[in-house]
Coordinates of C-alpha atoms in Angstrom, one line a residue:
Chain A
M1 CA 0.0 0.0 0.1
L2 CA 1.3 3.5 -0.9
F3 CA -0.1 5.3 2.2
S4 CA -1.2 3.9 5.4
M5 CA -2.6 5.4 8.5
L6 CA -4.3 4.5 11.7
E7 CA -7.2 6.6 12.8
I8 CA -8.1 5.9 16.4
Q9 CA -10.3 7.5 19.1
R10 CA -8.4 9.0 22.1
S11 CA -10.3 6.9 24.6
L12 CA -9.1 3.6 22.9
V13 CA -5.5 4.9 23.1
D14 CA -5.9 5.6 26.8
A15 CA -7.5 2.2 27.4
I16 CA -4.6 0.4 25.8
V17 CA -2.0 2.4 27.7
A18 CA -4.0 1.6 30.9
H19 CA -4.1 -2.1 30.0
A20 CA -0.3 -2.0 29.5
R21 CA 0.2 -0.4 33.0
A22 CA -2.1 -2.7 34.7
D23 CA -0.3 -5.9 33.3
H24 CA 3.1 -4.5 34.1
P25 CA 5.7 -6.1 34.3
D26 CA 4.2 -8.6 31.8
E27 CA 3.2 -7.8 28.2
A28 CA -0.5 -6.9 27.8
C29 CA -2.2 -7.8 24.5
G30 CA -5.6 -7.4 23.0
V31 CA -7.5 -6.5 19.8
I32 CA -9.7 -3.6 18.6
A33 CA -12.5 -5.0 16.3
G34 CA -14.2 -3.0 13.7
P35 CA -16.7 -3.6 10.9
I36 CA -15.4 -5.6 8.0
G37 CA -13.8 -3.2 5.2
S38 CA -14.2 -0.1 7.5
D39 CA -10.6 0.0 8.8
R40 CA -12.2 1.7 11.9
P41 CA -11.3 0.3 15.3
E42 CA -14.2 0.4 17.4
R43 CA -14.5 -2.3 20.0
L44 CA -11.7 -2.9 22.4
I45 CA -11.2 -6.5 23.5
P46 CA -8.3 -6.8 26.0
M47 CA -6.9 -10.4 26.0
V48 CA -5.2 -12.5 28.6
N49 CA -1.6 -13.0 27.9
A50 CA -1.5 -16.7 28.3
V51 CA 2.4 -16.9 28.7
R52 CA 2.4 -14.2 31.3
C53 CA 5.7 -13.0 30.4
P54 CA 7.7 -9.6 30.3
T55 CA 9.1 -10.3 26.8
L56 CA 6.4 -12.3 25.1
Y57 CA 2.7 -12.5 24.5
E58 CA 0.2 -15.1 23.2
F59 CA -3.5 -15.3 23.1
D60 CA -4.9 -18.4 24.7
S61 CA -6.0 -20.8 22.0
M62 CA -9.5 -21.2 23.4
D63 CA -9.9 -17.4 23.9
L64 CA -8.6 -17.0 20.4
L65 CA -11.3 -19.2 18.9
R66 CA -14.0 -17.5 20.9
L67 CA -12.7 -14.1 19.8
Y68 CA -12.7 -15.0 16.1
R69 CA -16.2 -16.7 16.3
E70 CA -17.6 -13.5 18.1
M71 CA -16.0 -11.2 15.5
D72 CA -17.4 -13.4 12.5
D73 CA -20.8 -13.3 14.1
R74 CA -20.7 -9.4 14.3
D75 CA -19.1 -9.0 10.9
E76 CA -15.9 -7.6 12.4
V77 CA -12.2 -8.1 11.8
P78 CA -9.4 -7.4 14.1
V79 CA -8.5 -3.7 12.8
V80 CA -5.8 -3.4 15.6
I81 CA -3.8 -5.9 17.2
Y82 CA -1.9 -4.5 20.1
H83 CA 0.7 -5.4 22.8
S84 CA 2.9 -3.7 25.2
H85 CA 6.7 -3.6 25.5
P86 CA 7.2 -3.1 29.4
A87 CA 10.9 -2.4 29.1
T88 CA 11.9 -1.8 25.5
Q89 CA 11.1 0.5 22.6
A90 CA 7.7 0.6 20.8
Y91 CA 9.0 -1.1 17.8
P92 CA 8.2 -4.8 16.6
S93 CA 10.6 -7.3 17.9
R94 CA 12.0 -10.1 15.7
T95 CA 9.4 -12.5 17.2
D96 CA 6.6 -9.9 16.5
I97 CA 7.7 -9.8 12.8
T98 CA 7.8 -13.6 12.4
Q99 CA 4.6 -14.2 14.2
A100 CA 2.4 -11.5 12.5
S101 CA -0.4 -13.3 10.9
E102 CA -3.0 -10.6 10.0
P103 CA -1.8 -8.7 7.0
D104 CA -4.7 -6.3 7.0
A105 CA -4.4 -5.4 10.8
H106 CA -2.6 -2.3 12.2
Y107 CA 0.0 -3.8 14.7
V108 CA 0.1 -1.3 17.6
V109 CA 3.1 -1.6 20.1
V110 CA 3.0 0.5 23.2
S111 CA 6.1 1.1 25.4
I112 CA 5.8 2.1 29.0
R113 CA 9.5 1.6 29.8
E114 CA 9.8 5.1 31.3
T115 CA 7.5 4.8 34.2
G116 CA 6.2 1.1 34.1
P117 CA 2.9 0.7 36.1
V118 CA 2.5 4.4 37.1
E119 CA 1.3 7.4 35.0
G120 CA 3.9 9.0 32.8
P121 CA 5.3 9.2 29.3
F122 CA 4.5 6.4 26.8
E123 CA 5.4 5.6 23.3
F124 CA 2.4 4.5 21.1
R125 CA 3.3 3.4 17.4
S126 CA 1.4 1.5 14.8
F127 CA 2.9 -0.7 12.0
R128 CA 1.9 -3.0 9.2
I129 CA 3.7 -6.3 9.2
V130 CA 3.3 -8.2 5.8
D131 CA 5.5 -11.0 4.9
G132 CA 8.2 -10.1 7.3
E133 CA 8.4 -6.5 6.3
V134 CA 7.6 -3.8 8.7
T135 CA 6.1 -0.4 7.7
E136 CA 5.6 2.2 10.3
E137 CA 2.4 4.3 9.8
Q138 CA 1.2 7.7 10.9
I139 CA -1.5 7.7 13.7
S140 CA -4.4 10.2 13.8
I141 CA -6.0 10.5 17.2
L142 CA -9.6 11.5 17.1
E143 CA -10.7 13.4 20.1
Chain B
M1 CA -16.5 -37.7 4.6
T2 CA -16.7 -34.1 3.5
I3 CA -16.5 -31.4 6.1
E4 CA -16.1 -27.7 6.1
V5 CA -12.9 -25.9 6.9
R6 CA -12.6 -22.2 8.0
I7 CA -9.5 -20.6 6.4
P8 CA -7.8 -17.7 8.1
T9 CA -7.1 -14.5 6.1
I10 CA -3.4 -15.3 5.9
L11 CA -4.1 -18.6 4.1
R12 CA -6.8 -17.2 1.7
P13 CA -4.2 -16.5 -1.2
Y14 CA -4.2 -20.3 -1.4
T15 CA -7.9 -20.6 -1.7
A16 CA -8.5 -17.7 -4.1
G17 CA -9.9 -15.8 -1.3
E18 CA -12.5 -18.4 0.0
K19 CA -13.1 -18.3 3.6
L20 CA -14.8 -21.7 3.8
V21 CA -13.8 -24.7 1.9
S22 CA -14.6 -28.4 1.9
A23 CA -12.2 -31.1 2.4
K24 CA -12.3 -34.9 2.9
G25 CA -10.8 -37.2 5.5
A26 CA -11.4 -39.4 8.5
T27 CA -8.6 -37.8 10.5
L28 CA -7.2 -34.4 10.7
Q29 CA -4.0 -35.6 8.8
E30 CA -6.1 -36.8 6.0
V31 CA -8.0 -33.5 5.9
L32 CA -4.8 -31.6 5.8
N33 CA -3.5 -33.9 2.9
D34 CA -6.8 -33.3 1.0
L35 CA -6.3 -29.4 1.6
E36 CA -2.7 -29.6 0.2
L37 CA -4.0 -31.6 -2.9
N38 CA -6.5 -28.9 -3.7
Y39 CA -4.5 -25.9 -2.5
P40 CA -0.9 -26.6 -3.1
G41 CA 1.4 -25.0 -0.7
M42 CA -1.1 -24.7 2.2
G43 CA 0.1 -27.9 3.8
E44 CA 3.6 -26.7 4.8
R45 CA 2.1 -23.6 6.2
L46 CA 0.3 -25.9 8.7
I47 CA 2.7 -28.7 9.4
D48 CA 6.4 -29.3 9.5
E49 CA 8.5 -32.4 10.2
S50 CA 7.5 -32.4 13.8
G51 CA 3.9 -32.1 13.2
L52 CA 1.4 -29.3 13.7
R53 CA 3.3 -26.0 13.5
R54 CA 3.8 -24.4 16.9
F55 CA 2.0 -21.1 16.1
I56 CA -1.0 -22.8 14.1
N57 CA -4.0 -23.6 16.0
I58 CA -6.6 -26.1 14.5
Y59 CA -9.9 -26.7 16.1
I60 CA -12.4 -29.5 15.5
N61 CA -15.7 -27.9 16.4
D62 CA -14.8 -26.3 19.9
E63 CA -11.8 -28.3 20.7
D64 CA -8.1 -27.4 20.0
V65 CA -6.7 -30.4 18.4
R66 CA -3.7 -30.3 20.8
F67 CA -6.0 -31.4 23.4
L68 CA -7.4 -34.2 21.3
A69 CA -5.2 -36.5 19.4
G70 CA -3.2 -33.9 17.2
L71 CA -3.1 -34.9 13.6
Q72 CA -4.6 -38.2 14.3
S73 CA -7.7 -36.7 15.7
A74 CA -10.9 -38.4 14.3
I75 CA -13.3 -36.4 12.1
G76 CA -16.9 -37.1 12.3
E77 CA -19.7 -36.5 9.8
N78 CA -21.1 -33.2 11.2
D79 CA -17.6 -31.8 12.4
S80 CA -16.3 -28.5 11.1
I81 CA -12.6 -27.4 11.3
T82 CA -11.3 -23.9 12.1
I83 CA -7.7 -23.0 11.4
L84 CA -6.4 -19.9 13.2
P85 CA -2.8 -18.7 13.4
A86 CA -1.8 -17.8 17.0
V87 CA -1.8 -14.2 17.9
A88 CA 1.7 -14.0 19.5
G89 CA 4.8 -12.0 19.6
G90 CA 7.6 -10.7 21.8

């Protein structure tokens, strides 16, 4: 794609950062679903990090099935797939790149390395990850 | 027997974009062999020399086949299969 951008409501950004802080020191992860074809993230679904780890995340396999069934029933797709980096920069790790399996999703990485579980500065960045290639995109926050 | 298999976005290039395809087999292994026959290249995205790939989840109805008999899991007449890549990273 020539130009790619994530448009996202401020409240959803805040909710993702809050989730990242709440799950610190482990990685937090989840999805924002939106109507098929809209590219509009609407419904935040925080997921459990089944591996409960500061450097890895994985959705539980049964949660994953329920999530995709529910999205299917509602004619939704995962517009955003997010996770946190508790101690490193907000850029996809090698594992993030090899595991990325939704070529149409915006992969959001939020870093809370500066202040961890408490309020403070954070980095919030969005990427496309297709066939092992990472492209950062602009974010437009809707108030 | 013929059953329905739900294909994830990332594998739809193999099925010309189809989300739901039919496949035949009495075990999961046979179903995957049949998918490879009809959609060449899909098989190696699902299995490697050690079996089901680590970051691929396959479900028979509501059960993760890892909690059944893996590739040897039996497929019944009214079963349906869902393939979902893990959502994971570091």
